[in-house]
Amino acid sequence: MDLGNWQQKKINRMLAKSQKFKHPNERMKYIAWQFIDTPFSYESLTDVPPEGGLNVRLSAFDCITFGHYMLSLSLSKDFDEFINNLVKLRFKDPELLGVNSNPIEGNIYDFTYN
């Protein structure tokens, strides 16, 4: 995990504060603003984690991962729920196929040619 300036406790506090926004758009806007100075970096240029491993990176985003992370965070009430939502969003049938970020053999959705 590369959480950058974030720790699980800080993420949990942010998610707790975000619950005051009842409309999903407002909640996502609030969360996205928390990451306003986060650098841009292509995730596809990072190492692919081994099968069963999940790459969680809050220190930098590309366009697709920014969307995935903000949506997953806005649907979550705590860090564990965020991870669960991220897996559901990024992987095809993770309950059946597990988590495999290999762009050729895996079940990850967010590589360009998917």
Tab-separated table of N, CA and C in Angstrom:
chain	number	residue	atom	x	y	z
A	1	MET	N	0.833	-1.181	0.000
A	1	MET	CA	0.000	0.000	0.000
A	1	MET	C	0.877	1.244	0.000
A	2	ASP	N	0.521	2.165	-0.828
A	2	ASP	CA	1.202	3.451	-0.878
A	2	ASP	C	0.153	4.521	-0.585
A	3	LEU	N	-0.004	4.832	0.685
A	3	LEU	CA	-1.040	5.778	1.091
A	3	LEU	C	-0.567	7.227	1.062
A	4	GLY	N	0.697	7.447	0.729
A	4	GLY	CA	1.196	8.816	0.678
A	4	GLY	C	1.094	9.477	2.042
A	5	ASN	N	0.454	10.637	2.102
A	5	ASN	CA	0.274	11.372	3.360
A	5	ASN	C	-0.901	10.861	4.183
A	6	TRP	N	-1.530	9.822	3.719
A	6	TRP	CA	-2.723	9.296	4.380
A	6	TRP	C	-2.375	8.078	5.227
A	7	GLN	N	-3.086	7.942	6.335
A	7	GLN	CA	-3.055	6.726	7.141
A	7	GLN	C	-4.498	6.267	7.271
A	8	GLN	N	-4.685	5.031	7.664
A	8	GLN	CA	-6.039	4.498	7.769
A	8	GLN	C	-6.899	5.339	8.707
A	9	LYS	N	-6.347	5.795	9.813
A	9	LYS	CA	-7.118	6.618	10.762
A	9	LYS	C	-7.568	7.923	10.107
A	10	LYS	N	-6.686	8.548	9.354
A	10	LYS	CA	-7.021	9.804	8.673
A	10	LYS	C	-8.103	9.572	7.616
A	11	ILE	N	-8.003	8.461	6.898
A	11	ILE	CA	-9.025	8.122	5.899
A	11	ILE	C	-10.357	7.878	6.592
A	12	ASN	N	-10.344	7.159	7.702
A	12	ASN	CA	-11.584	6.909	8.446
A	12	ASN	C	-12.220	8.211	8.936
A	13	ARG	N	-11.400	9.150	9.396
A	13	ARG	CA	-11.944	10.456	9.831
A	13	ARG	C	-12.569	11.206	8.659
A	14	MET	N	-11.881	11.204	7.505
A	14	MET	CA	-12.420	11.880	6.324
A	14	MET	C	-13.746	11.243	5.906
A	15	LEU	N	-13.791	9.917	5.899
A	15	LEU	CA	-15.019	9.235	5.485
A	15	LEU	C	-16.151	9.487	6.472
A	16	ALA	N	-15.834	9.565	7.747
A	16	ALA	CA	-16.860	9.883	8.750
A	16	ALA	C	-17.411	11.288	8.509
A	17	LYS	N	-16.532	12.245	8.234
A	17	LYS	CA	-16.974	13.616	7.940
A	17	LYS	C	-17.799	13.668	6.663
A	18	SER	N	-17.459	12.836	5.688
A	18	SER	CA	-18.171	12.862	4.408
A	18	SER	C	-19.609	12.383	4.535
A	19	GLN	N	-19.928	11.668	5.591
A	19	GLN	CA	-21.274	11.136	5.770
A	19	GLN	C	-22.310	12.235	6.025
A	20	LYS	N	-21.857	13.438	6.385
A	20	LYS	CA	-22.807	14.541	6.577
A	20	LYS	C	-23.422	14.993	5.253
A	21	PHE	N	-22.764	14.639	4.138
A	21	PHE	CA	-23.295	14.964	2.815
A	21	PHE	C	-24.190	13.820	2.365
A	22	LYS	N	-25.464	14.057	2.335
A	22	LYS	CA	-26.419	12.993	1.998
A	22	LYS	C	-26.471	12.713	0.503
A	23	HIS	N	-26.245	13.728	-0.311
A	23	HIS	CA	-26.276	13.532	-1.760
A	23	HIS	C	-24.929	12.978	-2.207
A	24	PRO	N	-24.925	11.882	-2.974
A	24	PRO	CA	-23.659	11.264	-3.394
A	24	PRO	C	-22.710	12.210	-4.133
A	25	ASN	N	-23.244	13.124	-4.931
A	25	ASN	CA	-22.385	14.072	-5.651
A	25	ASN	C	-21.640	14.985	-4.691
A	26	GLU	N	-22.332	15.438	-3.666
A	26	GLU	CA	-21.695	16.318	-2.685
A	26	GLU	C	-20.639	15.560	-1.882
A	27	ARG	N	-20.925	14.313	-1.543
A	27	ARG	CA	-19.959	13.487	-0.816
A	27	ARG	C	-18.713	13.270	-1.667
A	28	MET	N	-18.899	12.958	-2.954
A	28	MET	CA	-17.747	12.732	-3.826
A	28	MET	C	-16.949	14.024	-4.010
A	29	LYS	N	-17.639	15.134	-4.150
A	29	LYS	CA	-16.954	16.425	-4.295
A	29	LYS	C	-16.102	16.719	-3.060
A	30	TYR	N	-16.663	16.496	-1.873
A	30	TYR	CA	-15.922	16.719	-0.629
A	30	TYR	C	-14.661	15.845	-0.589
A	31	ILE	N	-14.814	14.572	-0.917
A	31	ILE	CA	-13.680	13.651	-0.870
A	31	ILE	C	-12.640	14.024	-1.921
A	32	ALA	N	-13.071	14.331	-3.125
A	32	ALA	CA	-12.132	14.685	-4.196
A	32	ALA	C	-11.295	15.904	-3.809
A	33	TRP	N	-11.900	16.863	-3.133
A	33	TRP	CA	-11.160	18.060	-2.711
A	33	TRP	C	-10.051	17.722	-1.714
A	34	GLN	N	-10.193	16.635	-0.982
A	34	GLN	CA	-9.160	16.229	-0.025
A	34	GLN	C	-7.879	15.795	-0.743
A	35	PHE	N	-8.009	15.473	-2.040
A	35	PHE	CA	-6.874	14.973	-2.820
A	35	PHE	C	-6.431	15.980	-3.882
A	36	ILE	N	-6.788	17.244	-3.714
A	36	ILE	CA	-6.587	18.265	-4.742
A	36	ILE	C	-5.117	18.421	-5.157
A	37	ASP	N	-4.166	18.250	-4.277
A	37	ASP	CA	-2.749	18.443	-4.630
A	37	ASP	C	-2.010	17.131	-4.888
A	38	THR	N	-2.743	16.060	-5.074
A	38	THR	CA	-2.116	14.760	-5.314
A	38	THR	C	-1.535	14.728	-6.727
A	39	PRO	N	-0.299	14.282	-6.882
A	39	PRO	CA	0.339	14.268	-8.210
A	39	PRO	C	-0.318	13.285	-9.184
A	40	PHE	N	-0.083	13.546	-10.463
A	40	PHE	CA	-0.510	12.648	-11.545
A	40	PHE	C	0.613	11.669	-11.819
A	41	SER	N	0.257	10.391	-11.931
A	41	SER	CA	1.227	9.368	-12.312
A	41	SER	C	0.460	8.159	-12.828
A	42	TYR	N	0.877	7.638	-13.968
A	42	TYR	CA	0.204	6.482	-14.545
A	42	TYR	C	0.394	5.252	-13.675
A	43	GLU	N	-0.698	4.622	-13.297
A	43	GLU	CA	-0.592	3.381	-12.529
A	43	GLU	C	-0.024	2.259	-13.383
A	44	SER	N	-0.303	2.300	-14.677
A	44	SER	CA	0.174	1.238	-15.566
A	44	SER	C	1.697	1.186	-15.643
A	45	LEU	N	2.384	2.218	-15.162
A	45	LEU	CA	3.848	2.218	-15.146
A	45	LEU	C	4.409	1.671	-13.833
A	46	THR	N	3.550	1.323	-12.893
A	46	THR	CA	3.996	0.741	-11.629
A	46	THR	C	4.057	-0.773	-11.767
A	47	ASP	N	4.716	-1.413	-10.826
A	47	ASP	CA	4.806	-2.871	-10.832
A	47	ASP	C	3.430	-3.485	-10.608
A	48	VAL	N	3.164	-4.566	-11.310
A	48	VAL	CA	1.920	-5.310	-11.134
A	48	VAL	C	2.080	-6.182	-9.895
A	49	PRO	N	1.169	-6.055	-8.936
A	49	PRO	CA	1.286	-6.891	-7.737
A	49	PRO	C	1.051	-8.364	-8.080
A	50	PRO	N	1.564	-9.269	-7.261
A	50	PRO	CA	1.343	-10.686	-7.523
A	50	PRO	C	-0.143	-11.030	-7.402
A	51	GLU	N	-0.547	-12.126	-8.023
A	51	GLU	CA	-1.942	-12.553	-7.958
A	51	GLU	C	-2.388	-12.609	-6.498
A	52	GLY	N	-3.557	-12.060	-6.234
A	52	GLY	CA	-4.087	-11.973	-4.875
A	52	GLY	C	-3.714	-10.680	-4.176
A	53	GLY	N	-2.742	-9.950	-4.719
A	53	GLY	CA	-2.307	-8.681	-4.133
A	53	GLY	C	-3.051	-7.518	-4.764
A	54	LEU	N	-3.363	-6.543	-3.963
A	54	LEU	CA	-4.091	-5.367	-4.434
A	54	LEU	C	-3.195	-4.146	-4.335
A	55	ASN	N	-3.065	-3.421	-5.428
A	55	ASN	CA	-2.312	-2.180	-5.434
A	55	ASN	C	-3.231	-1.059	-4.951
A	56	VAL	N	-2.934	-0.501	-3.799
A	56	VAL	CA	-3.689	0.638	-3.269
A	56	VAL	C	-2.709	1.796	-3.198
A	57	ARG	N	-2.982	2.829	-3.992
A	57	ARG	CA	-2.050	3.948	-4.094
A	57	ARG	C	-2.820	5.260	-4.009
A	58	LEU	N	-2.628	5.968	-2.910
A	58	LEU	CA	-3.258	7.280	-2.734
A	58	LEU	C	-2.248	8.416	-2.889
A	59	SER	N	-0.994	8.074	-3.173
A	59	SER	CA	0.051	9.096	-3.299
A	59	SER	C	0.054	9.751	-4.672
A	60	ALA	N	-0.565	9.100	-5.672
A	60	ALA	CA	-0.628	9.635	-7.036
A	60	ALA	C	-1.742	8.909	-7.776
A	61	PHE	N	-2.333	9.584	-8.747
A	61	PHE	CA	-3.409	9.000	-9.541
A	61	PHE	C	-3.187	9.284	-11.018
A	62	ASP	N	-3.784	8.446	-11.863
A	62	ASP	CA	-3.986	8.826	-13.250
A	62	ASP	C	-5.487	9.081	-13.389
A	63	CYS	N	-5.949	9.404	-14.579
A	63	CYS	CA	-7.360	9.777	-14.742
A	63	CYS	C	-8.308	8.659	-14.314
A	64	ILE	N	-8.016	7.443	-14.733
A	64	ILE	CA	-8.903	6.327	-14.429
A	64	ILE	C	-8.863	5.983	-12.943
A	65	THR	N	-7.657	5.900	-12.387
A	65	THR	CA	-7.587	5.526	-10.974
A	65	THR	C	-8.183	6.606	-10.084
A	66	PHE	N	-8.058	7.874	-10.472
A	66	PHE	CA	-8.693	8.930	-9.686
A	66	PHE	C	-10.206	8.675	-9.601
A	67	GLY	N	-10.819	8.385	-10.732
A	67	GLY	CA	-12.247	8.091	-10.744
A	67	GLY	C	-12.591	6.878	-9.901
A	68	HIS	N	-11.824	5.804	-10.045
A	68	HIS	CA	-12.084	4.589	-9.265
A	68	HIS	C	-11.959	4.837	-7.765
A	69	TYR	N	-10.915	5.524	-7.371
A	69	TYR	CA	-10.684	5.766	-5.951
A	69	TYR	C	-11.729	6.703	-5.360
A	70	MET	N	-12.068	7.767	-6.077
A	70	MET	CA	-13.053	8.708	-5.541
A	70	MET	C	-14.431	8.047	-5.414
A	71	LEU	N	-14.811	7.264	-6.399
A	71	LEU	CA	-16.090	6.557	-6.331
A	71	LEU	C	-16.078	5.549	-5.191
A	72	SER	N	-15.012	4.772	-5.080
A	72	SER	CA	-14.922	3.780	-4.002
A	72	SER	C	-14.942	4.442	-2.631
A	73	LEU	N	-14.229	5.546	-2.484
A	73	LEU	CA	-14.231	6.266	-1.206
A	73	LEU	C	-15.607	6.847	-0.898
A	74	SER	N	-16.257	7.409	-1.899
A	74	SER	CA	-17.545	8.068	-1.644
A	74	SER	C	-18.639	7.065	-1.287
A	75	LEU	N	-18.459	5.803	-1.636
A	75	LEU	CA	-19.426	4.760	-1.290
A	75	LEU	C	-19.115	4.098	0.043
A	76	SER	N	-18.073	4.560	0.727
A	76	SER	CA	-17.562	3.872	1.911
A	76	SER	C	-17.727	4.688	3.183
A	77	LYS	N	-17.870	3.967	4.292
A	77	LYS	CA	-17.944	4.603	5.607
A	77	LYS	C	-16.655	4.436	6.395
A	78	ASP	N	-15.779	3.512	5.962
A	78	ASP	CA	-14.490	3.318	6.628
A	78	ASP	C	-13.492	2.703	5.650
A	79	PHE	N	-12.247	2.573	6.102
A	79	PHE	CA	-11.168	2.104	5.234
A	79	PHE	C	-11.431	0.703	4.693
A	80	ASP	N	-11.898	-0.198	5.541
A	80	ASP	CA	-12.151	-1.569	5.091
A	80	ASP	C	-13.217	-1.622	4.002
A	81	GLU	N	-14.257	-0.819	4.160
A	81	GLU	CA	-15.303	-0.766	3.147
A	81	GLU	C	-14.762	-0.159	1.848
A	82	PHE	N	-13.880	0.811	1.962
A	82	PHE	CA	-13.226	1.401	0.793
A	82	PHE	C	-12.473	0.334	-0.002
A	83	ILE	N	-11.686	-0.488	0.691
A	83	ILE	CA	-10.931	-1.541	0.009
A	83	ILE	C	-11.885	-2.521	-0.661
A	84	ASN	N	-12.932	-2.914	0.022
A	84	ASN	CA	-13.926	-3.829	-0.539
A	84	ASN	C	-14.584	-3.230	-1.783
A	85	ASN	N	-14.970	-1.963	-1.713
A	85	ASN	CA	-15.586	-1.295	-2.864
A	85	ASN	C	-14.603	-1.149	-4.022
A	86	LEU	N	-13.349	-0.887	-3.712
A	86	LEU	CA	-12.328	-0.763	-4.751
A	86	LEU	C	-12.163	-2.081	-5.507
A	87	VAL	N	-12.137	-3.172	-4.777
A	87	VAL	CA	-12.013	-4.491	-5.411
A	87	VAL	C	-13.227	-4.764	-6.300
A	88	LYS	N	-14.414	-4.489	-5.808
A	88	LYS	CA	-15.630	-4.726	-6.595
A	88	LYS	C	-15.655	-3.885	-7.872
A	89	LEU	N	-15.150	-2.670	-7.790
A	89	LEU	CA	-15.166	-1.763	-8.930
A	89	LEU	C	-14.097	-2.102	-9.969
A	90	ARG	N	-12.938	-2.529	-9.528
A	90	ARG	CA	-11.810	-2.688	-10.441
A	90	ARG	C	-11.635	-4.083	-11.026
A	91	PHE	N	-12.310	-5.084	-10.461
A	91	PHE	CA	-12.062	-6.452	-10.899
A	91	PHE	C	-13.349	-7.153	-11.308
A	92	LYS	N	-13.262	-7.930	-12.370
A	92	LYS	CA	-14.389	-8.732	-12.832
A	92	LYS	C	-14.553	-9.931	-11.899
A	93	ASP	N	-15.751	-10.097	-11.362
A	93	ASP	CA	-16.102	-11.239	-10.517
A	93	ASP	C	-15.038	-11.570	-9.470
A	94	PRO	N	-14.670	-10.620	-8.605
A	94	PRO	CA	-13.604	-10.909	-7.634
A	94	PRO	C	-13.969	-12.029	-6.647
A	95	GLU	N	-15.262	-12.219	-6.378
A	95	GLU	CA	-15.656	-13.290	-5.459
A	95	GLU	C	-15.329	-14.655	-6.064
A	96	LEU	N	-15.480	-14.762	-7.368
A	96	LEU	CA	-15.238	-16.026	-8.071
A	96	LEU	C	-13.795	-16.144	-8.566
A	97	LEU	N	-13.264	-15.062	-9.135
A	97	LEU	CA	-11.952	-15.102	-9.783
A	97	LEU	C	-10.808	-14.593	-8.907
A	98	GLY	N	-11.129	-13.997	-7.762
A	98	GLY	CA	-10.098	-13.412	-6.919
A	98	GLY	C	-9.650	-12.066	-7.462
A	99	VAL	N	-8.443	-11.691	-7.119
A	99	VAL	CA	-7.858	-10.415	-7.534
A	99	VAL	C	-6.574	-10.722	-8.292
A	100	ASN	N	-6.560	-10.336	-9.568
A	100	ASN	CA	-5.380	-10.557	-10.394
A	100	ASN	C	-5.199	-9.340	-11.288
A	101	SER	N	-4.187	-8.530	-11.003
A	101	SER	CA	-3.935	-7.286	-11.733
A	101	SER	C	-3.103	-7.469	-12.982
A	102	ASN	N	-2.782	-8.701	-13.345
A	102	ASN	CA	-2.021	-8.947	-14.558
A	102	ASN	C	-2.855	-8.492	-15.755
A	103	PRO	N	-2.344	-7.556	-16.562
A	103	PRO	CA	-3.152	-6.999	-17.654
A	103	PRO	C	-3.490	-8.005	-18.754
A	104	ILE	N	-2.784	-9.102	-18.832
A	104	ILE	CA	-3.052	-10.090	-19.876
A	104	ILE	C	-3.903	-11.243	-19.356
A	105	GLU	N	-3.527	-11.797	-18.226
A	105	GLU	CA	-4.200	-12.980	-17.693
A	105	GLU	C	-5.180	-12.672	-16.569
A	106	GLY	N	-5.149	-11.471	-16.043
A	106	GLY	CA	-5.927	-11.135	-14.855
A	106	GLY	C	-7.349	-10.693	-15.158
A	107	ASN	N	-8.030	-10.254	-14.110
A	107	ASN	CA	-9.414	-9.832	-14.230
A	107	ASN	C	-9.612	-8.351	-13.874
A	108	ILE	N	-8.551	-7.553	-13.965
A	108	ILE	CA	-8.658	-6.125	-13.682
A	108	ILE	C	-9.273	-5.411	-14.880
A	109	TYR	N	-10.119	-4.429	-14.588
A	109	TYR	CA	-10.832	-3.696	-15.646
A	109	TYR	C	-10.086	-2.459	-16.143
A	110	ASP	N	-9.211	-1.877	-15.387
A	110	ASP	CA	-8.805	-0.506	-15.695
A	110	ASP	C	-7.586	-0.326	-16.562
A	111	PHE	N	-7.157	-1.310	-17.299
A	111	PHE	CA	-6.101	-1.062	-18.259
A	111	PHE	C	-6.729	-0.568	-19.563
A	112	THR	N	-6.030	0.252	-20.286
A	112	THR	CA	-6.568	0.968	-21.430
A	112	THR	C	-7.276	0.062	-22.422
A	113	TYR	N	-6.720	-1.066	-22.746
A	113	TYR	CA	-7.312	-1.900	-23.768
A	113	TYR	C	-8.472	-2.750	-23.259
A	114	ASN	N	-8.843	-2.661	-21.992
A	114	ASN	CA	-10.036	-3.336	-21.476
A	114	ASN	C	-11.247	-2.514	-21.815
